[in-house]
Coordinates of C-alpha atoms (C1' of nucleotides) in Angstrom, one line a residue:
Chain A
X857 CA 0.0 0.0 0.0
X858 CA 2.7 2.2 0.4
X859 CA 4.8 2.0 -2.5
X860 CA 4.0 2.5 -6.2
X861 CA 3.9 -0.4 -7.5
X862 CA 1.5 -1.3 -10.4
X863 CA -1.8 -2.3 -8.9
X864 CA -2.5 -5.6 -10.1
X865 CA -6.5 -6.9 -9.0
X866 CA -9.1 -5.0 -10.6
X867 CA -12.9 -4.1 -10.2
X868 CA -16.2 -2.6 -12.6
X869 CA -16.8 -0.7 -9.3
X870 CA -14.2 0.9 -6.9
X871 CA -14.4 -0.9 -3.7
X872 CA -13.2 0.5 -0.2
X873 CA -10.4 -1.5 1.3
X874 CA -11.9 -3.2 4.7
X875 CA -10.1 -4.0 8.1
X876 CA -10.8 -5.2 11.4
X877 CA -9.4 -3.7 14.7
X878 CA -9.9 -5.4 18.0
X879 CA -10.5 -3.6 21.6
X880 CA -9.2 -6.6 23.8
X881 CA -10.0 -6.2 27.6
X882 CA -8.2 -8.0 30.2
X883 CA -8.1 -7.7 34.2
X884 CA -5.0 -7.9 36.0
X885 CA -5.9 -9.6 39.2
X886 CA -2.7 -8.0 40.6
X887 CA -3.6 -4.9 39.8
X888 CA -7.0 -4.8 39.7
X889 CA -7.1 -3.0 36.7
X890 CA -9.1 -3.4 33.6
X891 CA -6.3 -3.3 30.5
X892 CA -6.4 -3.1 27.3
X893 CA -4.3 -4.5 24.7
X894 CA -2.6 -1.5 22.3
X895 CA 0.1 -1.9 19.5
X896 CA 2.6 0.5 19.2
X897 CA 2.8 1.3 15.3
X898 CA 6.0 0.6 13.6
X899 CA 5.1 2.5 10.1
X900 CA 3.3 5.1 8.9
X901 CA 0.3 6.7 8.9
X902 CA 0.5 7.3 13.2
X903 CA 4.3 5.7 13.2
X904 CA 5.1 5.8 17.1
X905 CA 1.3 5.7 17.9
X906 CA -1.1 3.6 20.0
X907 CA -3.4 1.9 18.0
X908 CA -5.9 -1.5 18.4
X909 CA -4.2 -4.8 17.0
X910 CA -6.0 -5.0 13.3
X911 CA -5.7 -5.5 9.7
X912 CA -6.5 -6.0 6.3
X913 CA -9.0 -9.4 5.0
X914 CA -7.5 -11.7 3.2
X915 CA -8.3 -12.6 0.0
X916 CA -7.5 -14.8 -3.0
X917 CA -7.9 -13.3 -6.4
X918 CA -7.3 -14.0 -9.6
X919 CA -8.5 -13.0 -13.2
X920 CA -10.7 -15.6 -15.1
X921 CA -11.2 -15.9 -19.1
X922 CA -13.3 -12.9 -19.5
X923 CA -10.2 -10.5 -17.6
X924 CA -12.8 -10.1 -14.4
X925 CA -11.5 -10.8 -11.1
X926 CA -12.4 -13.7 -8.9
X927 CA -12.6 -14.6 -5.9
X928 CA -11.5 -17.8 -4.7
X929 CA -10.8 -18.4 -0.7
X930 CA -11.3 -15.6 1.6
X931 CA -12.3 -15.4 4.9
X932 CA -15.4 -14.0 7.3
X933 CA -15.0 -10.8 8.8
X934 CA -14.9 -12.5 12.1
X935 CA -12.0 -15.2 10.9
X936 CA -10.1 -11.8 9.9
X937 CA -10.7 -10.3 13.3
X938 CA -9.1 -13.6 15.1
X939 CA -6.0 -14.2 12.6
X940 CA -4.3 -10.8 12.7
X941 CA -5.0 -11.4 17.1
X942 CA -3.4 -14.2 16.5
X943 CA -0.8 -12.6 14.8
X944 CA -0.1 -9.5 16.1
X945 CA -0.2 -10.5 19.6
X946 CA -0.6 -14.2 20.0
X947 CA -4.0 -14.5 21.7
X948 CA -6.3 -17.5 20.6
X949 CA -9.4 -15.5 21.4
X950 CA -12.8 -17.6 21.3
X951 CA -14.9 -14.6 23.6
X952 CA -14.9 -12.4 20.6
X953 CA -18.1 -10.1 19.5
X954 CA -18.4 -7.7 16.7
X955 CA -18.6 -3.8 17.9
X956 CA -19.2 -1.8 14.9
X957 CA -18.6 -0.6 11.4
X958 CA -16.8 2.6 10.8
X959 CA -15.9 4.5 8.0
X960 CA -15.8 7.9 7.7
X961 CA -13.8 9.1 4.8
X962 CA -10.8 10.4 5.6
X963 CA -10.6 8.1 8.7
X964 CA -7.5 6.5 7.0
X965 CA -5.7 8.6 5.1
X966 CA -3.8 6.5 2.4
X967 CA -7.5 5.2 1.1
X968 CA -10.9 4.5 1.6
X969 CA -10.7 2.1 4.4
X970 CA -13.6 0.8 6.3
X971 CA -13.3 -0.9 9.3
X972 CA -15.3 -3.6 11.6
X973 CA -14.7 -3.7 15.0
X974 CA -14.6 -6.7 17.5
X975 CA -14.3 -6.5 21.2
X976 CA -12.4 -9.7 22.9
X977 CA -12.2 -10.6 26.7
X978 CA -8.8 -13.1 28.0
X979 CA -7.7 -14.0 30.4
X980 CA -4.7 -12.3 31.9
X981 CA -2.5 -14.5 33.2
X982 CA -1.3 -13.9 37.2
X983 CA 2.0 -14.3 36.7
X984 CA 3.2 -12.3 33.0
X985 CA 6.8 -12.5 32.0
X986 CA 6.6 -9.0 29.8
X987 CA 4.9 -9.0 26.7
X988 CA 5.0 -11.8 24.3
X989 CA 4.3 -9.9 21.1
X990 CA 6.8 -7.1 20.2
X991 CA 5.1 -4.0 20.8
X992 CA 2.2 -5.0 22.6
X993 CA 1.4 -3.8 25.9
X994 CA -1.7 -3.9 28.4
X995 CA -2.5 -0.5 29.3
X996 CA -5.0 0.6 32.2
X997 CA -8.3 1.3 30.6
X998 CA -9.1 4.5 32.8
X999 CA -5.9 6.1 31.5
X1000 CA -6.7 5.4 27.9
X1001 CA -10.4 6.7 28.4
X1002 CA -9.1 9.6 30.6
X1003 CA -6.8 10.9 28.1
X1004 CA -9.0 10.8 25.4
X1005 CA -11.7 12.1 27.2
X1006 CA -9.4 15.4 27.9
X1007 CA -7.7 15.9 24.9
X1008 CA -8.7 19.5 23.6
X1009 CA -10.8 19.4 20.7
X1010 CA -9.8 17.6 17.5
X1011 CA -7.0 16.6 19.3
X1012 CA -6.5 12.5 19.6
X1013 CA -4.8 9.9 21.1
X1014 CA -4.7 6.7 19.7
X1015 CA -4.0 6.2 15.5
X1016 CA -7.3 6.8 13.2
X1017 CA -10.7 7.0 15.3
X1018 CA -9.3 4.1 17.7
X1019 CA -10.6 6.3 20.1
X1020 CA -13.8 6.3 19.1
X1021 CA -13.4 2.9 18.7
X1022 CA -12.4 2.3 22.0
X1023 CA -14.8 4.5 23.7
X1024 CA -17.5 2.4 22.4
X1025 CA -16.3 -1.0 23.2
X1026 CA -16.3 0.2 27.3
X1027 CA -19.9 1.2 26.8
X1028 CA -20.7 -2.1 24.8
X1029 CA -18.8 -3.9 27.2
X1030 CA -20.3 -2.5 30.3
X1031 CA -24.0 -3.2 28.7
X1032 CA -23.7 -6.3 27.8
X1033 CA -22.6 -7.4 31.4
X1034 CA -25.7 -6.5 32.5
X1035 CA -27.5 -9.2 31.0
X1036 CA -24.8 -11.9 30.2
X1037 CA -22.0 -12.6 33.2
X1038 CA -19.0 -12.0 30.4
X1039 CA -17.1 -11.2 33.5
X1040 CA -16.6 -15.1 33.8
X1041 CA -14.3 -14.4 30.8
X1042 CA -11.8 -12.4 32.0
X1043 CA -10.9 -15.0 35.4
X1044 CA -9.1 -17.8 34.9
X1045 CA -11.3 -21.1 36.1
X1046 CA -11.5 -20.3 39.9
X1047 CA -11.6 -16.9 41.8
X1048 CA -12.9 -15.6 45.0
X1049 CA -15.8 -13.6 45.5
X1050 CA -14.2 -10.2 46.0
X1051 CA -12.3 -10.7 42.7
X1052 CA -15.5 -11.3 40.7
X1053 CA -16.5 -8.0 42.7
X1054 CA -13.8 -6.1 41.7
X1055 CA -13.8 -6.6 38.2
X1056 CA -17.5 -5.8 38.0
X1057 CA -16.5 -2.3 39.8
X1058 CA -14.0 -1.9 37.5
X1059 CA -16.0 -2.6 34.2
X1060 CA -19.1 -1.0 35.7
X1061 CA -17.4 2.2 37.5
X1062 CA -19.0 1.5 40.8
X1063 CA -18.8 0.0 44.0
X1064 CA -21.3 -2.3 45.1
X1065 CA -22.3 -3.3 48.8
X1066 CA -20.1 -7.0 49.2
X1067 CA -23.0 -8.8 50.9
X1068 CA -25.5 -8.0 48.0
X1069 CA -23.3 -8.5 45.3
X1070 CA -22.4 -12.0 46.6
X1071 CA -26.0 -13.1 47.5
X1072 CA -26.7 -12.0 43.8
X1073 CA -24.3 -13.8 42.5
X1074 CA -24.5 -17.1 44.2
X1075 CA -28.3 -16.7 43.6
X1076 CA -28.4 -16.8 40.3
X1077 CA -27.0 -20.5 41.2
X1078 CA -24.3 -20.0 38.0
X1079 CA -21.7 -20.4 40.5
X1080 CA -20.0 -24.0 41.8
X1081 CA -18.5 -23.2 45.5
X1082 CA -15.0 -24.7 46.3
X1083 CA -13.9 -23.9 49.4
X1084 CA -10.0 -23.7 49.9
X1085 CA -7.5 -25.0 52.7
X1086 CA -8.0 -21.6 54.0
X1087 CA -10.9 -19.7 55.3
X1088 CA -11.7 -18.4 52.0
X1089 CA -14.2 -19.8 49.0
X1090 CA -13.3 -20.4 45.4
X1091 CA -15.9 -19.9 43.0
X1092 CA -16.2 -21.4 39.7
X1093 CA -18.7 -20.7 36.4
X1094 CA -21.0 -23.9 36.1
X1095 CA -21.8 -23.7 32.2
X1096 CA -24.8 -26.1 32.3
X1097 CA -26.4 -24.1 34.8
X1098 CA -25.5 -20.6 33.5
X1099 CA -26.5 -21.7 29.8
X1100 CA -29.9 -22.6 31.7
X1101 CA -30.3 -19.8 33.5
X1102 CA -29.8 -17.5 30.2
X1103 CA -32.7 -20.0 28.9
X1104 CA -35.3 -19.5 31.6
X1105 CA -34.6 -15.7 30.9
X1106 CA -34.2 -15.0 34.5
X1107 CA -30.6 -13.1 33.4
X1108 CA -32.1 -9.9 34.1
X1109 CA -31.5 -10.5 37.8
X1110 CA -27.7 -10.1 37.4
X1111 CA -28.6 -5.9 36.3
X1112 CA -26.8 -3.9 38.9
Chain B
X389 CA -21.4 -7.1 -12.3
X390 CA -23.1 -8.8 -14.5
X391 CA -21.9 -8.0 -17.9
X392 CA -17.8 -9.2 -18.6
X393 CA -16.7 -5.6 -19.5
X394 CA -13.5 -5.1 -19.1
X395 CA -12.5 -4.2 -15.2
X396 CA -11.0 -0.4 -14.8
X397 CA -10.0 0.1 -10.9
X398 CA -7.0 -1.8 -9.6
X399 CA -5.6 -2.2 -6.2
X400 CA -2.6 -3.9 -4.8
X401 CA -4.4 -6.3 -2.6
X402 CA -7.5 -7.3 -3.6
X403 CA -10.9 -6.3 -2.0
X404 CA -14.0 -7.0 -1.0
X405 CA -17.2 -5.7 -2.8
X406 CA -19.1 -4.0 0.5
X407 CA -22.8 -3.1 0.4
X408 CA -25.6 -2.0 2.8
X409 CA -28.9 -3.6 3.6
X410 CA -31.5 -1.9 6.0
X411 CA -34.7 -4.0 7.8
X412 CA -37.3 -1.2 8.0
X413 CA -39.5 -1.9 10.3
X414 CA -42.9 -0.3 10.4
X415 CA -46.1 -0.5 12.0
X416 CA -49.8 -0.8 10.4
X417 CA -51.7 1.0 12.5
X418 CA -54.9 -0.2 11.2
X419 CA -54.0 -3.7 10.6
X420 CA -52.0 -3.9 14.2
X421 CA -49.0 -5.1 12.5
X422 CA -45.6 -4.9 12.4
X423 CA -44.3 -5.1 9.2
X424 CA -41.0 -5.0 6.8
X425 CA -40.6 -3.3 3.7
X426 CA -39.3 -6.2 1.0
X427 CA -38.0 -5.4 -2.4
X428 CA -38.7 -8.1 -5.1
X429 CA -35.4 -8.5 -6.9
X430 CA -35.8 -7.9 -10.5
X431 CA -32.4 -9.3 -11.6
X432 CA -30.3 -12.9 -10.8
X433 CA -28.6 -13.7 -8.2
X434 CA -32.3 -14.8 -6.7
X435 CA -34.6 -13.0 -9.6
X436 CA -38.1 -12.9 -8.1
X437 CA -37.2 -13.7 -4.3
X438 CA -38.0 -11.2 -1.9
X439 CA -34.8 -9.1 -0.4
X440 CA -34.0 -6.3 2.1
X441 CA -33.2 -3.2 0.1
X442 CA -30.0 -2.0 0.3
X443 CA -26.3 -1.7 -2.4
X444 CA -23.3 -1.4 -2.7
X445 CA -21.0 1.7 -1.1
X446 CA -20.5 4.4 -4.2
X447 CA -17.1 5.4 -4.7
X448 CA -15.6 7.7 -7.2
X449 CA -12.1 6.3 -7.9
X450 CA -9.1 7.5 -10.3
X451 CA -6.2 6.3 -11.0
X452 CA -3.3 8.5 -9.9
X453 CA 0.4 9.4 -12.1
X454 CA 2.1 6.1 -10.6
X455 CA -1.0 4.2 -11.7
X456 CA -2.3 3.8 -8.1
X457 CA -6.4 4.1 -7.6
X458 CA -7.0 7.1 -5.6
X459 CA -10.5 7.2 -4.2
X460 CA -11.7 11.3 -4.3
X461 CA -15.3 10.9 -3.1
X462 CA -17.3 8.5 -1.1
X463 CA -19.8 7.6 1.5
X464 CA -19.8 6.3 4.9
X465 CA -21.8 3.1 5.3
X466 CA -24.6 4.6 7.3
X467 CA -25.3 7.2 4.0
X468 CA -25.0 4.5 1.6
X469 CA -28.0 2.7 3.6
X470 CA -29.7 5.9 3.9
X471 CA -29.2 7.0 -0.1
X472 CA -30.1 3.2 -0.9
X473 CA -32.9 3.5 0.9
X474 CA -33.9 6.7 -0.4
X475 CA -33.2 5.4 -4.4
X476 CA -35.3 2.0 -3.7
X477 CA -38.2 3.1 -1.2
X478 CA -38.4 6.7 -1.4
X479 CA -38.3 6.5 2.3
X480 CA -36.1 9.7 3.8
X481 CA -34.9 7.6 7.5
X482 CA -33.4 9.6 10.3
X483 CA -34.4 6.5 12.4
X484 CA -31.7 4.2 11.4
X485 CA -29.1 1.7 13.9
X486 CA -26.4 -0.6 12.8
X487 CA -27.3 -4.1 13.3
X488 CA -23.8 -5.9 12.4
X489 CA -22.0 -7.3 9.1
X490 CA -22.3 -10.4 7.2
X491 CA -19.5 -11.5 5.4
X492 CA -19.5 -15.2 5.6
X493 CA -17.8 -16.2 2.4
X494 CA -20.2 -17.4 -0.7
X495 CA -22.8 -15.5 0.8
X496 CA -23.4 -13.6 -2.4
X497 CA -22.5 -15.7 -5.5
X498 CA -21.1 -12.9 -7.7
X499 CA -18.3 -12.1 -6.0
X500 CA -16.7 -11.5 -2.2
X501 CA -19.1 -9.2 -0.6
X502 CA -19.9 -8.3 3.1
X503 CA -22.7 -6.2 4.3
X504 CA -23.2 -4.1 6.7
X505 CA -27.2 -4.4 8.1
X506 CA -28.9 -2.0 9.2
X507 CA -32.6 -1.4 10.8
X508 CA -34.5 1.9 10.9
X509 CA -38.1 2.3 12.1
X510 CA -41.0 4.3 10.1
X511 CA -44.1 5.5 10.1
X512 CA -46.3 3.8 8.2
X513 CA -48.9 6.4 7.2
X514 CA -52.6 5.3 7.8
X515 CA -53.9 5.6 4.3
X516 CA -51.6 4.6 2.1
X517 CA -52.3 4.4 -1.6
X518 CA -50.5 1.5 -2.9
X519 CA -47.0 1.3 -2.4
X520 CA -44.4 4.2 -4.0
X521 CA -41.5 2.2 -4.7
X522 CA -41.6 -0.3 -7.5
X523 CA -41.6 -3.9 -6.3
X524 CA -41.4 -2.9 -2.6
X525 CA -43.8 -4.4 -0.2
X526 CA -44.4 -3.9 3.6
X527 CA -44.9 -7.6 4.7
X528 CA -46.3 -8.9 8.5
X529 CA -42.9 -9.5 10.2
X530 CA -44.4 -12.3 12.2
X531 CA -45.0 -14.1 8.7
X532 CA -41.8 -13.5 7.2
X533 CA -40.0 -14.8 10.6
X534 CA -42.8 -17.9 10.8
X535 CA -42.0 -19.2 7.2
X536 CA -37.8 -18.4 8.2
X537 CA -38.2 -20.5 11.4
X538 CA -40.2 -23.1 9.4
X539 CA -38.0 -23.9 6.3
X540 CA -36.5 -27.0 6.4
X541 CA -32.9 -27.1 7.1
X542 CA -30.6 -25.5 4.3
X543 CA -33.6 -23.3 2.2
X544 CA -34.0 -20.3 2.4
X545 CA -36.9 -17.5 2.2
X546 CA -35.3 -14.3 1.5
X547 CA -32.5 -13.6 -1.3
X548 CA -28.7 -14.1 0.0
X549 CA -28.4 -14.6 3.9
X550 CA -31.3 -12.1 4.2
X551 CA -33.1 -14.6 6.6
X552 CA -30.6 -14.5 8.9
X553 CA -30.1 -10.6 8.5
X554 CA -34.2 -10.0 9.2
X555 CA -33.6 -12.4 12.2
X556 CA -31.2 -10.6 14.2
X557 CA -32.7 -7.4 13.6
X558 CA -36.1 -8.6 15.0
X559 CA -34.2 -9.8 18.2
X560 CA -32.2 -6.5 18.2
X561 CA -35.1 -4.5 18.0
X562 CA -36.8 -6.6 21.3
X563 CA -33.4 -5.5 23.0
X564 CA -33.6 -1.8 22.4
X565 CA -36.9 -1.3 22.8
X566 CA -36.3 -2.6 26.3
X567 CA -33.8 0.8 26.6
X568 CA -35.0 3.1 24.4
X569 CA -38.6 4.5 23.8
X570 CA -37.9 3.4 20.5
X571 CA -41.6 2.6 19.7
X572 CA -42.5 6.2 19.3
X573 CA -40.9 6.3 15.8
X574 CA -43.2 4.0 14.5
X575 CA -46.1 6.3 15.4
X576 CA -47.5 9.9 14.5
X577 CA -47.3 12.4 16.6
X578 CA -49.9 11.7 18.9
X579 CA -51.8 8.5 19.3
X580 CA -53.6 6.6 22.0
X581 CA -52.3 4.7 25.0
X582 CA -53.7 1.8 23.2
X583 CA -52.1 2.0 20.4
X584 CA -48.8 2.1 22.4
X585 CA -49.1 -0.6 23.6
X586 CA -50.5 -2.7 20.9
X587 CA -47.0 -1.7 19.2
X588 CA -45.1 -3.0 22.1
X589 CA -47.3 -6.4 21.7
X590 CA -46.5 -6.6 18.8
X591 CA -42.5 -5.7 18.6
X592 CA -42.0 -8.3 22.2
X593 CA -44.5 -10.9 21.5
X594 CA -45.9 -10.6 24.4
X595 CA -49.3 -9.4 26.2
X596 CA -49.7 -6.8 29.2
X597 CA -52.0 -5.9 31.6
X598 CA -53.4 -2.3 30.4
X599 CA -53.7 -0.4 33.5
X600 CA -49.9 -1.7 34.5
X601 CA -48.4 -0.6 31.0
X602 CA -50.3 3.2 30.9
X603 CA -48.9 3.3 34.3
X604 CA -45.4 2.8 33.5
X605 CA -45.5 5.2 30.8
X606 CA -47.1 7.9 32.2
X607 CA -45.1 7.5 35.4
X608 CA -41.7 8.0 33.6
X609 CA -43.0 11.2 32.7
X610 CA -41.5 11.3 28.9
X611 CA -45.4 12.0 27.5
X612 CA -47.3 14.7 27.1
X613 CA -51.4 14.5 28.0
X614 CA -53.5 15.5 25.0
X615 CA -57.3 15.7 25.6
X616 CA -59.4 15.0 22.4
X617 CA -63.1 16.2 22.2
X618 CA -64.2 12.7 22.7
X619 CA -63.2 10.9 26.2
X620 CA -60.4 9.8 24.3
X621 CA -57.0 11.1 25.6
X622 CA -54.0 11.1 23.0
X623 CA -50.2 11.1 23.9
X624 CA -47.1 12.7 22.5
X625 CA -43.5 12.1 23.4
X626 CA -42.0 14.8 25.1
X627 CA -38.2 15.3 23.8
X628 CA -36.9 17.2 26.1
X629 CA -38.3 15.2 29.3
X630 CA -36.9 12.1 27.2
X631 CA -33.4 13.3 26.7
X632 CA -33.5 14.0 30.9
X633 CA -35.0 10.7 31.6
X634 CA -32.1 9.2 29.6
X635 CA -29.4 11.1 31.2
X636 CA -31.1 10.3 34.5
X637 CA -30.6 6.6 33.9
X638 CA -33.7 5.6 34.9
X639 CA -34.3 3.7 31.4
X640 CA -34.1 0.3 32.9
X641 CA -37.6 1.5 34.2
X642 CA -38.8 0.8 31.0
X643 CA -37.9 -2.8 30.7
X644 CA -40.9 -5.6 30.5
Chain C
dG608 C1' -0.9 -6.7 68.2
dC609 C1' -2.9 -4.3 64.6
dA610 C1' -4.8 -3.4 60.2
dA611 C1' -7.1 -5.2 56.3
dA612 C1' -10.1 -8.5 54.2
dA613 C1' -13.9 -12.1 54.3
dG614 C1' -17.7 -14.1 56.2
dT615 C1' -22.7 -13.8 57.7
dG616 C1' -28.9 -12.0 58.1
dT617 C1' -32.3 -8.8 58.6
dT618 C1' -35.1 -4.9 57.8
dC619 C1' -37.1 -1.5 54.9
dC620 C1' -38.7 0.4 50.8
dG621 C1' -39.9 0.7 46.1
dT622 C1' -41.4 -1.7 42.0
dT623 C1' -44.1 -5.1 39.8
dT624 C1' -48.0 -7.7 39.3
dA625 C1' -52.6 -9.2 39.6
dC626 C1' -57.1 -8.1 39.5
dA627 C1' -62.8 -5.8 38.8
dC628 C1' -65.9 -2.3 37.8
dC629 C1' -67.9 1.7 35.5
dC630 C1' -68.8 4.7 31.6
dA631 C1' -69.1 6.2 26.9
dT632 C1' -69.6 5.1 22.2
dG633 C1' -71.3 3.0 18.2
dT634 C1' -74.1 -0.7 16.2
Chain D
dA69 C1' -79.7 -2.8 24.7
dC70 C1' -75.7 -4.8 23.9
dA71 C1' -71.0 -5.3 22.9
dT72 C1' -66.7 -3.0 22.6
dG73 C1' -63.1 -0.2 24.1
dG74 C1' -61.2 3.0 27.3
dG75 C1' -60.8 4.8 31.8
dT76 C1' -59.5 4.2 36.9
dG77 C1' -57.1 2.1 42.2
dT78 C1' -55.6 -1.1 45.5
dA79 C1' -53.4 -5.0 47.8
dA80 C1' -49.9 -8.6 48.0
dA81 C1' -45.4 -10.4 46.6
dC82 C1' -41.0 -9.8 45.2
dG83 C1' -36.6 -8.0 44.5
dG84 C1' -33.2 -4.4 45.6
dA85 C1' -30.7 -1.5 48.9
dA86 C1' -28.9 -0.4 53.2
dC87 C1' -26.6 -1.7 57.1
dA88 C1' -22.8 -3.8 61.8
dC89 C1' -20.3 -7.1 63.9
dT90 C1' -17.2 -11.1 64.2
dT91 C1' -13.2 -13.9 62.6
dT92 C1' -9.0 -14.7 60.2
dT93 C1' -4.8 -13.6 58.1
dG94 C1' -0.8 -11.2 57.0
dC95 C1' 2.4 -7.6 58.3

DNA sequence: GCAAAAGTGTTCCGTTTACACCCATGT
DNA sequence: ACATGGGTGTAAACGGAACACTTTTGC
């Protein structure tokens, strides 16, 4: 795209090039901070810049007998969305849902470039020894939304919208775990109660009262209970019972 | 497309062909239906099939002194569904919400094309005098998603993956409804408490008890009271008090 | 030993639901 | 006069919010 070669795949009709970014939230248990997973641009546009793991959809094309182009293997948007995770930082994400379309022209400024945007939840793991992908890096998600929220007008942070983009997955992500406990996502297998609390304050932005928040929780009966050689309980997603429990519609309950 | 003249626009990698297609959604107000707005396709792929209306994203495209295609002029998806809405139906939408994209490959068998679905809400007016658009018809919703649910595996009712795309806006539409007074944009101005709720039976499939659902609605205070000269009383959404009730968070009140 | 975190029940209030009768209109 | 549609209030049940003290563990 960026040098002059002879273009070699052509259309009747112009079409807009099409990407996928991905907002992927973690929660460092350490920490107890929700992250999010940025890249560090190595080229131009936004060389230096922040920006959300993404890229280009792949796709096979040739010219048949008549001098048209055709398609031959290509992938979903989704599949596109998982590969360049995969390969710009390494994560096998399954807890993956799509965000968004946008495409304002002028959002990229070497061509017409529309993107689709996912929003994935892992697991961070405990105990991280840096960051396996080059340039990658988990960044606290307040500090990303607080400096986008005070940039002066005009003004932004990350590379293209990714602000934008980013802005919306925290609202998407904090509606969506009112009616479906994605939170489960972002644990590893077991955790204690106050963990499961925390991350719900940091998602939602407010503290909840520990007695009600655990009644409401272990009422929902979603939860197995393993206690531990000490004092405290380990909890841990039962999937028959939650994938029930979305069926008999009762998942309004878990709305704080 | 459809003709094998010779292809003029070029890029380096190749692309995807990207179009939009909109579920309008509108409600009979005589008939006490929801309906869709279908478009008979005139043309193959699926000549004389029902579809959603929608295109593909215009783009005016040159190519530049080193041969590259430079794209000067184009749309963002959300006016491409709006202008192909406009071109097809006549319809002029300010009511109109992403629903997602499709992109699963060999969903269109021309070529490699994704779609970005949208739904927008209308008002159907109470006499209408045959449809405006050529070959558009508002169908019952419940009877396009009855024959869907009923196909036997692997057919199809609508053109392309429209089945799926009518689907999802249907169950989108229950969702958002259940935030966002959304049912007033498939009224006039004013109408009865009756009618209300008649709309909301019909968009949630569901039944309520009539003195329970005027209360709800009057008591979040986003209608205005309209005596008639009969003992009638007619409503009218108050914008202002609606903007405040959703920056007061009190939405959730609205859920059934 | 002291500070910090985790465990435990009850009360009160607001919201939701269920339910029946009267009046006006039009046929 | 009869059927239909629209108007109106109350009581019971449920779910959500607020709240204090005791025990354990780690520093």
């Amino acid at each position: 795209m960026e040098n002059h070669e002879k273009p070699h795949f052509g259309y009747i009709y112009p079409r807009p090039a099409v990407t996928t970014d991905c907002v992927i939230f973690g929660f460092d248990m350490t920490e107890e901070l929700l992250k999010v997973l940025l890249i560090e641009r190595g080229i131009e546009p936004f060389k230096g810049r922040y920006a959300l793991p993404g890229g280009f959809i792949k796709i096979e094309a040739k010219t048949n007998e008549y001098g048209l182009v055709v398609e031959e293997r290509n992938e979903s948007l989704l599949e596109c969305a998982k590969r360049e995770l995969k390969e710009e930082t390494g994560f096998d994400v399954q807890n993956i849902y799509e965000l968004g379309t946008w495409s304002t022209p002028g959002r990229d400024p070497r061509c017409i470039t529309i993107t689709d945007a996912y929003y994935a939840l892992v697991t961070i793991q405990p105990v991280r020894g840096g960051d396996d992908a080059a340039d990658a890096k988990w960044v606290p998600l307040y500090q990303v939304l607080n400096t986008i929220k005070n940039l002066p007008e005009g003004m932004r942070f990350l590379a293209f919208d990714h602000d934008e983009i980013i802005t919306a997955a925290h609202i998407r992500l904090q509606q969506q775990l009112c009616f479906e406990p994605l939170a489960f996502k972002l644990l590893p297998k077991r955790f204690s109660m106050s963990t499961l609390q925390k991350l719900y304050e940091a998602i939602l932005e407010k503290n909840f009262d520990r007695r009600n928040f655990a009644r409401k929780m272990l009422d929902s009966g979603i939860l197995d209970v393993f206690p531990t050689e000490s004092r405290n309980i380990n909890y841990q997603l039962n999937l028959e019972k939650y994938e029930e429990f979305k069926r008999t519609g009762r998942l309004s309950n878990l709305i704080f």
